[in-house]
Amino acid sequence: MTATMLAGRLDVTKGTFAVEEVPVPVPGPGEVLIKVEAAGVCLSDVHLIDGTLKPFYLPGDKVTLGHEVAGTVHTLGEGVTTAAVGDRVLLQAGEHRGGVVFTRGVDYDGGWAEYSLATATTLVPIPDELPFEQACFIPDAVSTPWAAITATGAVRPAEAVGVWGVGGLGAHGVQLLRAIGAFPIVAVDPLPAARERALAFGADAALDPLDPGFAAQLREATGGRPLAAAFDFAGAAAVREQAMAALGERGRLVLVGLTDQPLTITKGTMVSFLRQEIRGHYGSQSQDVIDLVALTRGGRLDFSRSVSGTFPLADAAKAVEALEQKAGNPIRLILKP
C-alpha cells in the first residue's frame, strides 16, 4: 500500500474543496482502517461546501467529507476483536464521544477517500449480496427518513401521510412508508420527474404543490381524510405552511429538511384546537442502520433504484455540482475511489 492517497478535502475557513494527496491514516487502538469501495454524495455535503452548514467540533480547518461510507476492513488497530480483515462493512454516520455526537465527514475525517479510519464500534457488517454502492447510503439517506417515520413521526399502519419533497430523503421516505403500511401515501413535489418517481417508489398519489386545485386534489387522494402525519423533506417555509394546513386532529408535522428560515404558523388557534404537533427531526440512531441492513438482507427493502450515477473520487467536485444543480433529478450519486 502506498503512503499517500486521494481524499476530498474541505477547507472550512476558506470555503474551498479539492481532491488532494494526503497520508494514509494509521489505525490506533480500537480503530479500523477501511478500504473505501463507495461513498454517497449528500445535500449536506453540498451545504458544507457552500458554507450553509458548519462543523461544530472539527478541531482544525480541514476535513475529508463523506458520512455515507461502505468498504472492506483493511487493517485492524490494537485490541480490535470484533472485525476481521476483508469484512464487508458500512460505517455509521457518526459516534458518541463524551456524550456528544460527532458526525463523520463533518467533525472528523470521512469517506471521500481511498481509505478511511473508523472506530470499530461504528462498523456494521453487510451481506455479500448487498452492493457497496447501495449499502453506503443506508446511514443517513435511508436511516434518517426511517427514524423520522418510525420514531419522531410515529406513523402507524393505515394512517394517511403526506411527503413533501421527493429527493434523496423523500424518495426513500415514500418507500419506507409503503413498507410499514401507511395508506394513503401522498407525495408532493413541483418537479414532474420527482412525482413520477414517487409513484414508482410506492406513493398512492403524487401532486404538484403549485397547482391551484391542490387542496381539492389532496382531499380526493385521501378520500376526504385529513393527514395524520406530514413530512417536510424539502426544508422550505412554503412547504411547512401547506403541510400544516393538510393535517387533521392530533396531526404531526415532522421537519426533516433543514432551513434557517423562520417557522410561521398562520392559524395558531386551529393548531391548538386540533392539538396538532410540530416535531423536529435530525439523523437516526445506530440501531436504525442495523435494522435497515437486516430488512435489506431479508428482501423487504431494495435500494437498487436509488443509485442515480457514479463518479470517480477524482471527480468529486463534479458530483457535488451535479447534485447541487439536480442534474437528472438524482436520488443518490456515488463516489468510487
mmCIF file of C-alpha atoms in Angstrom:
data_model
loop_
_atom_site.group_PDB
_atom_site.id
_atom_site.type_symbol
_atom_site.label_atom_id
_atom_site.label_comp_id
_atom_site.label_asym_id
_atom_site.label_seq_id
_atom_site.Cartn_x
_atom_site.Cartn_y
_atom_site.Cartn_z
ATOM 1 C CA MET A 1 0.000 0.000 0.000
ATOM 2 C CA THR A 2 1.314 3.442 -0.889
ATOM 3 C CA ALA A 3 1.992 6.020 1.809
ATOM 4 C CA THR A 4 -0.465 8.548 0.326
ATOM 5 C CA MET A 5 -3.993 8.501 -1.010
ATOM 6 C CA LEU A 6 -6.593 10.732 -2.652
ATOM 7 C CA ALA A 7 -9.110 12.460 -0.398
ATOM 8 C CA GLY A 8 -11.834 15.069 -0.975
ATOM 9 C CA ARG A 9 -10.903 17.823 1.472
ATOM 10 C CA LEU A 10 -12.878 20.868 2.545
ATOM 11 C CA ASP A 11 -11.081 23.895 3.960
ATOM 12 C CA VAL A 12 -13.801 25.189 6.258
ATOM 13 C CA THR A 13 -12.104 28.527 6.852
ATOM 14 C CA LYS A 14 -11.583 29.340 3.171
ATOM 15 C CA GLY A 15 -14.670 27.551 1.879
ATOM 16 C CA THR A 16 -12.657 25.659 -0.748
ATOM 17 C CA PHE A 17 -12.934 21.997 -1.757
ATOM 18 C CA ALA A 18 -10.342 19.917 -3.622
ATOM 19 C CA VAL A 19 -9.268 16.307 -4.073
ATOM 20 C CA GLU A 20 -5.752 16.144 -2.651
ATOM 21 C CA GLU A 21 -2.948 13.705 -1.885
ATOM 22 C CA VAL A 22 -2.817 13.065 1.867
ATOM 23 C CA PRO A 23 -1.103 10.459 4.069
ATOM 24 C CA VAL A 24 -2.909 7.155 4.508
ATOM 25 C CA PRO A 25 -4.132 7.148 8.140
ATOM 26 C CA VAL A 26 -2.908 4.522 10.595
ATOM 27 C CA PRO A 27 -5.465 2.926 12.925
ATOM 28 C CA GLY A 28 -4.885 3.391 16.633
ATOM 29 C CA PRO A 29 -6.235 1.266 19.481
ATOM 30 C CA GLY A 30 -9.877 0.381 18.908
ATOM 31 C CA GLU A 31 -9.791 1.684 15.330
ATOM 32 C CA VAL A 32 -10.012 0.050 11.911
ATOM 33 C CA LEU A 33 -8.710 1.223 8.542
ATOM 34 C CA ILE A 34 -11.346 0.738 5.839
ATOM 35 C CA LYS A 35 -10.624 0.454 2.135
ATOM 36 C CA VAL A 36 -13.462 2.595 0.798
ATOM 37 C CA GLU A 37 -15.460 1.000 -2.016
ATOM 38 C CA ALA A 38 -18.311 3.527 -2.264
ATOM 39 C CA ALA A 39 -19.337 6.809 -0.651
ATOM 40 C CA GLY A 40 -22.562 8.753 -1.031
ATOM 41 C CA VAL A 41 -22.829 12.404 -2.025
ATOM 42 C CA CYS A 42 -25.412 14.079 0.187
ATOM 43 C CA LEU A 43 -27.008 17.516 0.082
ATOM 44 C CA SER A 44 -25.410 18.069 3.491
ATOM 45 C CA ASP A 45 -22.019 17.791 1.774
ATOM 46 C CA VAL A 46 -23.108 20.463 -0.687
ATOM 47 C CA HIS A 47 -24.176 22.699 2.204
ATOM 48 C CA LEU A 48 -20.865 22.147 3.990
ATOM 49 C CA ILE A 49 -19.023 23.266 0.871
ATOM 50 C CA ASP A 50 -21.216 26.328 0.302
ATOM 51 C CA GLY A 51 -20.976 27.262 3.980
ATOM 52 C CA THR A 52 -24.639 26.810 4.870
ATOM 53 C CA LEU A 53 -23.604 24.123 7.369
ATOM 54 C CA LYS A 54 -20.611 24.408 9.690
ATOM 55 C CA PRO A 55 -18.897 21.686 11.744
ATOM 56 C CA PHE A 56 -19.452 22.020 15.481
ATOM 57 C CA TYR A 57 -16.492 20.010 16.762
ATOM 58 C CA LEU A 58 -13.880 19.950 13.989
ATOM 59 C CA PRO A 59 -10.503 20.592 15.711
ATOM 60 C CA GLY A 60 -8.756 22.094 12.652
ATOM 61 C CA ASP A 61 -9.520 23.918 9.426
ATOM 62 C CA LYS A 62 -9.763 20.944 7.054
ATOM 63 C CA VAL A 63 -11.866 17.794 6.925
ATOM 64 C CA THR A 64 -12.325 14.911 4.496
ATOM 65 C CA LEU A 65 -16.011 14.901 3.584
ATOM 66 C CA GLY A 66 -18.289 11.854 3.363
ATOM 67 C CA HIS A 67 -20.613 10.474 6.029
ATOM 68 C CA GLU A 68 -22.114 7.688 3.864
ATOM 69 C CA VAL A 69 -19.379 5.066 3.503
ATOM 70 C CA ALA A 70 -19.015 1.353 2.724
ATOM 71 C CA GLY A 71 -15.958 -0.785 2.093
ATOM 72 C CA THR A 72 -13.793 -3.615 3.361
ATOM 73 C CA VAL A 73 -11.713 -3.901 6.511
ATOM 74 C CA HIS A 74 -8.056 -3.379 5.554
ATOM 75 C CA THR A 75 -6.112 -3.055 8.821
ATOM 76 C CA LEU A 76 -7.028 -3.642 12.459
ATOM 77 C CA GLY A 77 -5.840 -1.389 15.236
ATOM 78 C CA GLU A 78 -4.667 -2.710 18.577
ATOM 79 C CA GLY A 79 -7.308 -4.514 20.599
ATOM 80 C CA VAL A 80 -9.912 -4.865 17.837
ATOM 81 C CA THR A 81 -11.530 -8.309 18.019
ATOM 82 C CA THR A 82 -14.962 -7.596 16.547
ATOM 83 C CA ALA A 83 -13.831 -7.361 12.915
ATOM 84 C CA ALA A 84 -11.532 -9.224 10.549
ATOM 85 C CA VAL A 85 -9.516 -8.162 7.534
ATOM 86 C CA GLY A 86 -11.700 -8.466 4.430
ATOM 87 C CA ASP A 87 -15.036 -7.976 6.204
ATOM 88 C CA ARG A 88 -17.625 -6.113 4.114
ATOM 89 C CA VAL A 89 -18.992 -3.240 6.190
ATOM 90 C CA LEU A 90 -20.749 0.093 6.143
ATOM 91 C CA LEU A 91 -19.886 2.815 8.625
ATOM 92 C CA GLN A 92 -22.278 4.540 10.971
ATOM 93 C CA ALA A 93 -22.538 8.225 10.083
ATOM 94 C CA GLY A 94 -21.238 9.308 13.475
ATOM 95 C CA GLU A 95 -20.468 8.296 17.021
ATOM 96 C CA HIS A 96 -20.866 9.416 20.619
ATOM 97 C CA ARG A 97 -17.822 10.922 22.262
ATOM 98 C CA GLY A 98 -18.188 12.078 25.841
ATOM 99 C CA GLY A 99 -21.941 12.434 25.493
ATOM 100 C CA VAL A 100 -21.672 14.446 22.267
ATOM 101 C CA VAL A 101 -22.471 13.191 18.745
ATOM 102 C CA PHE A 102 -19.596 13.663 16.315
ATOM 103 C CA THR A 103 -20.532 13.327 12.645
ATOM 104 C CA ARG A 104 -18.262 11.527 10.189
ATOM 105 C CA GLY A 105 -17.090 13.740 7.363
ATOM 106 C CA VAL A 106 -18.085 16.829 9.356
ATOM 107 C CA ASP A 107 -16.436 16.774 12.771
ATOM 108 C CA TYR A 108 -13.765 14.245 11.774
ATOM 109 C CA ASP A 109 -12.455 12.808 8.507
ATOM 110 C CA GLY A 110 -14.978 10.874 6.451
ATOM 111 C CA GLY A 111 -15.066 8.543 3.489
ATOM 112 C CA TRP A 112 -14.453 10.639 0.382
ATOM 113 C CA ALA A 113 -11.063 8.962 0.272
ATOM 114 C CA GLU A 114 -9.334 5.776 -0.750
ATOM 115 C CA TYR A 115 -9.037 4.743 2.896
ATOM 116 C CA SER A 116 -10.911 5.880 5.983
ATOM 117 C CA LEU A 117 -10.449 5.431 9.721
ATOM 118 C CA ALA A 118 -13.349 4.214 11.820
ATOM 119 C CA THR A 119 -13.871 3.309 15.448
ATOM 120 C CA ALA A 120 -14.520 -0.439 15.480
ATOM 121 C CA THR A 121 -17.894 0.046 17.173
ATOM 122 C CA THR A 122 -19.169 2.034 14.166
ATOM 123 C CA LEU A 123 -18.780 -0.891 11.736
ATOM 124 C CA VAL A 124 -21.952 -2.634 10.552
ATOM 125 C CA PRO A 125 -21.477 -5.925 8.624
ATOM 126 C CA ILE A 126 -23.264 -6.127 5.283
ATOM 127 C CA PRO A 127 -24.210 -9.266 3.327
ATOM 128 C CA ASP A 128 -22.351 -10.300 0.188
ATOM 129 C CA GLU A 129 -25.454 -9.730 -1.936
ATOM 130 C CA LEU A 130 -25.728 -6.052 -0.942
ATOM 131 C CA PRO A 131 -23.568 -3.951 -3.296
ATOM 132 C CA PHE A 132 -21.335 -1.333 -1.700
ATOM 133 C CA GLU A 133 -22.966 1.329 -3.878
ATOM 134 C CA GLN A 134 -26.322 0.644 -2.201
ATOM 135 C CA ALA A 135 -25.023 -0.061 1.291
ATOM 136 C CA CYS A 136 -23.063 3.164 1.674
ATOM 137 C CA PHE A 137 -26.073 5.499 1.848
ATOM 138 C CA ILE A 138 -28.192 3.443 4.260
ATOM 139 C CA PRO A 139 -26.754 5.619 7.037
ATOM 140 C CA ASP A 140 -28.487 8.981 6.520
ATOM 141 C CA ALA A 141 -30.257 8.777 3.123
ATOM 142 C CA VAL A 142 -32.313 5.810 4.356
ATOM 143 C CA SER A 143 -31.906 5.805 8.117
ATOM 144 C CA THR A 144 -32.865 9.473 8.523
ATOM 145 C CA PRO A 145 -36.326 9.094 6.905
ATOM 146 C CA TRP A 146 -36.723 5.728 8.629
ATOM 147 C CA ALA A 147 -36.189 7.289 12.054
ATOM 148 C CA ALA A 148 -38.359 10.271 11.121
ATOM 149 C CA ILE A 149 -41.205 7.931 10.175
ATOM 150 C CA THR A 150 -40.961 5.262 12.866
ATOM 151 C CA ALA A 151 -39.716 7.286 15.855
ATOM 152 C CA THR A 152 -40.325 11.034 15.502
ATOM 153 C CA GLY A 153 -43.455 10.757 13.354
ATOM 154 C CA ALA A 154 -44.652 7.514 14.990
ATOM 155 C CA VAL A 155 -46.607 6.570 11.859
ATOM 156 C CA ARG A 156 -48.961 3.648 12.264
ATOM 157 C CA PRO A 157 -50.326 1.321 9.555
ATOM 158 C CA ALA A 158 -53.269 2.711 7.555
ATOM 159 C CA GLU A 159 -52.584 6.324 8.558
ATOM 160 C CA ALA A 160 -52.853 8.905 5.783
ATOM 161 C CA VAL A 161 -49.455 10.505 5.270
ATOM 162 C CA GLY A 162 -48.021 13.271 3.081
ATOM 163 C CA VAL A 163 -44.435 13.530 1.857
ATOM 164 C CA TRP A 164 -43.285 16.981 0.715
ATOM 165 C CA GLY A 165 -40.100 16.795 -1.386
ATOM 166 C CA VAL A 166 -39.207 13.569 -3.203
ATOM 167 C CA GLY A 167 -35.446 13.942 -3.435
ATOM 168 C CA GLY A 168 -32.762 11.825 -1.788
ATOM 169 C CA LEU A 169 -34.583 11.598 1.555
ATOM 170 C CA GLY A 170 -38.182 11.876 0.382
ATOM 171 C CA ALA A 171 -37.923 9.111 -2.202
ATOM 172 C CA HIS A 172 -36.777 6.706 0.485
ATOM 173 C CA GLY A 173 -39.441 8.125 2.800
ATOM 174 C CA VAL A 174 -42.117 7.049 0.324
ATOM 175 C CA GLN A 175 -40.596 3.585 0.012
ATOM 176 C CA LEU A 176 -40.339 3.149 3.788
ATOM 177 C CA LEU A 177 -43.860 4.412 4.441
ATOM 178 C CA ARG A 178 -45.089 1.814 1.984
ATOM 179 C CA ALA A 179 -43.101 -0.860 3.821
ATOM 180 C CA ILE A 180 -44.708 -0.080 7.188
ATOM 181 C CA GLY A 181 -48.229 0.057 5.779
ATOM 182 C CA ALA A 182 -49.131 3.759 5.702
ATOM 183 C CA PHE A 183 -52.158 4.487 3.494
ATOM 184 C CA PRO A 184 -52.662 6.520 1.507
ATOM 185 C CA ILE A 185 -49.207 7.968 0.837
ATOM 186 C CA VAL A 186 -49.448 11.312 -0.953
ATOM 187 C CA ALA A 187 -46.220 12.662 -2.434
ATOM 188 C CA VAL A 188 -45.923 16.388 -3.136
ATOM 189 C CA ASP A 189 -43.256 17.853 -5.408
ATOM 190 C CA PRO A 190 -43.218 20.579 -8.086
ATOM 191 C CA LEU A 191 -40.995 18.516 -10.418
ATOM 192 C CA PRO A 192 -42.863 16.134 -12.761
ATOM 193 C CA ALA A 193 -39.938 13.671 -12.751
ATOM 194 C CA ALA A 194 -39.972 13.593 -8.951
ATOM 195 C CA ARG A 195 -43.714 12.901 -8.911
ATOM 196 C CA GLU A 196 -43.278 10.058 -11.381
ATOM 197 C CA ARG A 197 -40.523 8.637 -9.207
ATOM 198 C CA ALA A 198 -42.724 8.875 -6.138
ATOM 199 C CA LEU A 199 -45.371 6.737 -7.804
ATOM 200 C CA ALA A 200 -42.731 4.216 -8.853
ATOM 201 C CA PHE A 201 -41.476 4.058 -5.242
ATOM 202 C CA GLY A 202 -44.947 3.343 -3.866
ATOM 203 C CA ALA A 203 -46.880 6.586 -3.443
ATOM 204 C CA ASP A 204 -50.632 6.293 -3.939
ATOM 205 C CA ALA A 205 -50.837 9.800 -5.411
ATOM 206 C CA ALA A 206 -48.343 12.453 -6.481
ATOM 207 C CA LEU A 207 -49.400 16.107 -6.533
ATOM 208 C CA ASP A 208 -47.977 19.416 -7.690
ATOM 209 C CA PRO A 209 -47.967 21.844 -4.722
ATOM 210 C CA LEU A 210 -48.243 24.816 -7.104
ATOM 211 C CA ASP A 211 -51.438 23.569 -8.760
ATOM 212 C CA PRO A 212 -54.364 25.904 -7.892
ATOM 213 C CA GLY A 213 -56.502 22.826 -7.265
ATOM 214 C CA PHE A 214 -54.026 21.254 -4.836
ATOM 215 C CA ALA A 215 -56.317 21.246 -1.780
ATOM 216 C CA ALA A 216 -59.149 19.547 -3.661
ATOM 217 C CA GLN A 217 -56.742 17.028 -5.215
ATOM 218 C CA LEU A 218 -55.379 16.169 -1.784
ATOM 219 C CA ARG A 219 -58.882 15.576 -0.393
ATOM 220 C CA GLU A 220 -59.638 13.314 -3.349
ATOM 221 C CA ALA A 221 -56.403 11.369 -2.882
ATOM 222 C CA THR A 222 -57.131 10.697 0.781
ATOM 223 C CA GLY A 223 -60.856 10.027 0.345
ATOM 224 C CA GLY A 224 -61.614 13.152 2.352
ATOM 225 C CA ARG A 225 -59.421 12.182 5.302
ATOM 226 C CA PRO A 226 -57.034 14.787 6.706
ATOM 227 C CA LEU A 227 -53.418 13.705 7.036
ATOM 228 C CA ALA A 228 -52.297 12.057 10.253
ATOM 229 C CA ALA A 229 -48.679 12.973 9.546
ATOM 230 C CA ALA A 230 -46.864 15.218 7.094
ATOM 231 C CA PHE A 231 -43.130 15.125 6.409
ATOM 232 C CA ASP A 232 -41.177 18.122 5.184
ATOM 233 C CA PHE A 233 -38.140 16.696 3.409
ATOM 234 C CA ALA A 234 -37.613 19.911 1.445
ATOM 235 C CA GLY A 235 -36.838 22.383 4.219
ATOM 236 C CA ALA A 236 -38.902 25.222 2.786
ATOM 237 C CA ALA A 237 -41.207 27.673 4.572
ATOM 238 C CA ALA A 238 -43.960 27.379 1.963
ATOM 239 C CA VAL A 239 -43.907 23.590 2.284
ATOM 240 C CA ARG A 240 -44.447 23.785 6.019
ATOM 241 C CA GLU A 241 -47.429 26.109 5.685
ATOM 242 C CA GLN A 242 -49.053 23.854 3.101
ATOM 243 C CA ALA A 243 -48.326 20.656 5.021
ATOM 244 C CA MET A 244 -49.632 22.093 8.294
ATOM 245 C CA ALA A 245 -52.903 23.046 6.628
ATOM 246 C CA ALA A 246 -53.388 19.439 5.479
ATOM 247 C CA LEU A 247 -53.208 17.932 8.963
ATOM 248 C CA GLY A 248 -56.172 16.692 10.942
ATOM 249 C CA GLU A 249 -56.796 16.317 14.660
ATOM 250 C CA ARG A 250 -53.600 15.386 16.540
ATOM 251 C CA GLY A 251 -51.726 15.521 13.239
ATOM 252 C CA ARG A 252 -47.916 15.627 13.305
ATOM 253 C CA LEU A 253 -45.752 17.811 11.098
ATOM 254 C CA VAL A 254 -42.222 16.360 11.050
ATOM 255 C CA LEU A 255 -39.441 18.728 9.981
ATOM 256 C CA VAL A 256 -36.648 16.720 8.329
ATOM 257 C CA GLY A 257 -35.352 19.114 5.678
ATOM 258 C CA LEU A 258 -33.046 21.764 7.123
ATOM 259 C CA THR A 259 -33.566 25.507 6.766
ATOM 260 C CA ASP A 260 -32.771 28.593 8.805
ATOM 261 C CA GLN A 261 -35.933 30.329 7.612
ATOM 262 C CA PRO A 262 -38.493 31.263 10.302
ATOM 263 C CA LEU A 263 -41.224 28.769 11.072
ATOM 264 C CA THR A 264 -44.574 30.580 10.779
ATOM 265 C CA ILE A 265 -47.925 29.220 11.924
ATOM 266 C CA THR A 266 -50.673 31.210 10.246
ATOM 267 C CA LYS A 267 -53.655 29.670 12.052
ATOM 268 C CA GLY A 268 -52.285 29.193 15.545
ATOM 269 C CA THR A 269 -55.682 28.852 17.201
ATOM 270 C CA MET A 270 -56.605 25.954 14.913
ATOM 271 C CA VAL A 271 -53.338 24.206 15.749
ATOM 272 C CA SER A 272 -54.237 24.418 19.424
ATOM 273 C CA PHE A 273 -57.865 23.411 18.860
ATOM 274 C CA LEU A 274 -56.845 20.334 16.852
ATOM 275 C CA ARG A 275 -53.954 19.572 19.257
ATOM 276 C CA GLN A 276 -51.527 19.318 16.384
ATOM 277 C CA GLU A 277 -47.781 18.969 16.853
ATOM 278 C CA ILE A 278 -44.649 20.180 15.085
ATOM 279 C CA ARG A 279 -41.747 17.809 15.632
ATOM 280 C CA GLY A 280 -38.163 18.487 14.673
ATOM 281 C CA HIS A 281 -36.071 15.609 13.395
ATOM 282 C CA TYR A 282 -32.381 15.055 12.759
ATOM 283 C CA GLY A 283 -30.448 11.914 11.820
ATOM 284 C CA SER A 284 -31.008 8.457 13.250
ATOM 285 C CA GLN A 285 -29.786 6.001 15.862
ATOM 286 C CA SER A 286 -27.215 3.253 15.339
ATOM 287 C CA GLN A 287 -29.879 0.574 15.738
ATOM 288 C CA ASP A 288 -31.871 2.085 12.863
ATOM 289 C CA VAL A 289 -28.996 1.354 10.473
ATOM 290 C CA ILE A 290 -28.605 -2.177 11.811
ATOM 291 C CA ASP A 291 -32.345 -2.803 11.416
ATOM 292 C CA LEU A 292 -32.359 -1.470 7.848
ATOM 293 C CA VAL A 293 -29.479 -3.751 6.856
ATOM 294 C CA ALA A 294 -31.454 -6.669 8.305
ATOM 295 C CA LEU A 295 -34.559 -5.687 6.333
ATOM 296 C CA THR A 296 -32.466 -5.412 3.185
ATOM 297 C CA ARG A 297 -30.886 -8.798 3.830
ATOM 298 C CA GLY A 298 -34.374 -10.241 4.253
ATOM 299 C CA GLY A 299 -35.551 -8.886 0.914
ATOM 300 C CA ARG A 300 -38.000 -6.393 2.425
ATOM 301 C CA LEU A 301 -36.168 -3.357 1.017
ATOM 302 C CA ASP A 302 -34.372 -2.791 -2.285
ATOM 303 C CA PHE A 303 -32.259 0.287 -2.968
ATOM 304 C CA SER A 304 -31.023 -0.587 -6.448
ATOM 305 C CA ARG A 305 -33.165 2.185 -7.983
ATOM 306 C CA SER A 306 -31.621 4.770 -5.672
ATOM 307 C CA VAL A 307 -28.201 4.848 -7.331
ATOM 308 C CA SER A 308 -28.568 7.664 -9.835
ATOM 309 C CA GLY A 309 -24.955 7.719 -11.025
ATOM 310 C CA THR A 310 -21.340 7.060 -10.046
ATOM 311 C CA PHE A 311 -18.248 9.272 -10.243
ATOM 312 C CA PRO A 312 -14.577 8.507 -9.646
ATOM 313 C CA LEU A 313 -13.277 10.057 -6.451
ATOM 314 C CA ALA A 314 -11.089 12.391 -8.501
ATOM 315 C CA ASP A 315 -14.285 13.921 -9.936
ATOM 316 C CA ALA A 316 -15.931 14.572 -6.562
ATOM 317 C CA ALA A 317 -16.372 18.270 -7.374
ATOM 318 C CA LYS A 318 -18.341 17.314 -10.497
ATOM 319 C CA ALA A 319 -20.601 15.072 -8.419
ATOM 320 C CA VAL A 320 -21.234 17.909 -5.978
ATOM 321 C CA GLU A 321 -22.108 20.252 -8.849
ATOM 322 C CA ALA A 322 -24.456 17.666 -10.380
ATOM 323 C CA LEU A 323 -26.294 17.247 -7.082
ATOM 324 C CA GLU A 324 -26.437 20.986 -6.435
ATOM 325 C CA GLN A 325 -27.961 21.573 -9.872
ATOM 326 C CA LYS A 326 -30.198 18.467 -9.545
ATOM 327 C CA ALA A 327 -28.910 17.252 -12.908
ATOM 328 C CA GLY A 328 -31.017 14.244 -13.844
ATOM 329 C CA ASN A 329 -33.062 14.612 -10.623
ATOM 330 C CA PRO A 330 -30.758 12.283 -8.648
ATOM 331 C CA ILE A 331 -31.600 10.287 -5.543
ATOM 332 C CA ARG A 332 -28.009 9.365 -4.646
ATOM 333 C CA LEU A 333 -24.767 9.965 -6.515
ATOM 334 C CA ILE A 334 -21.889 7.681 -5.537
ATOM 335 C CA LEU A 335 -18.145 8.249 -5.420
ATOM 336 C CA LYS A 336 -15.909 5.283 -6.274
ATOM 337 C CA PRO A 337 -12.236 5.553 -5.218
#
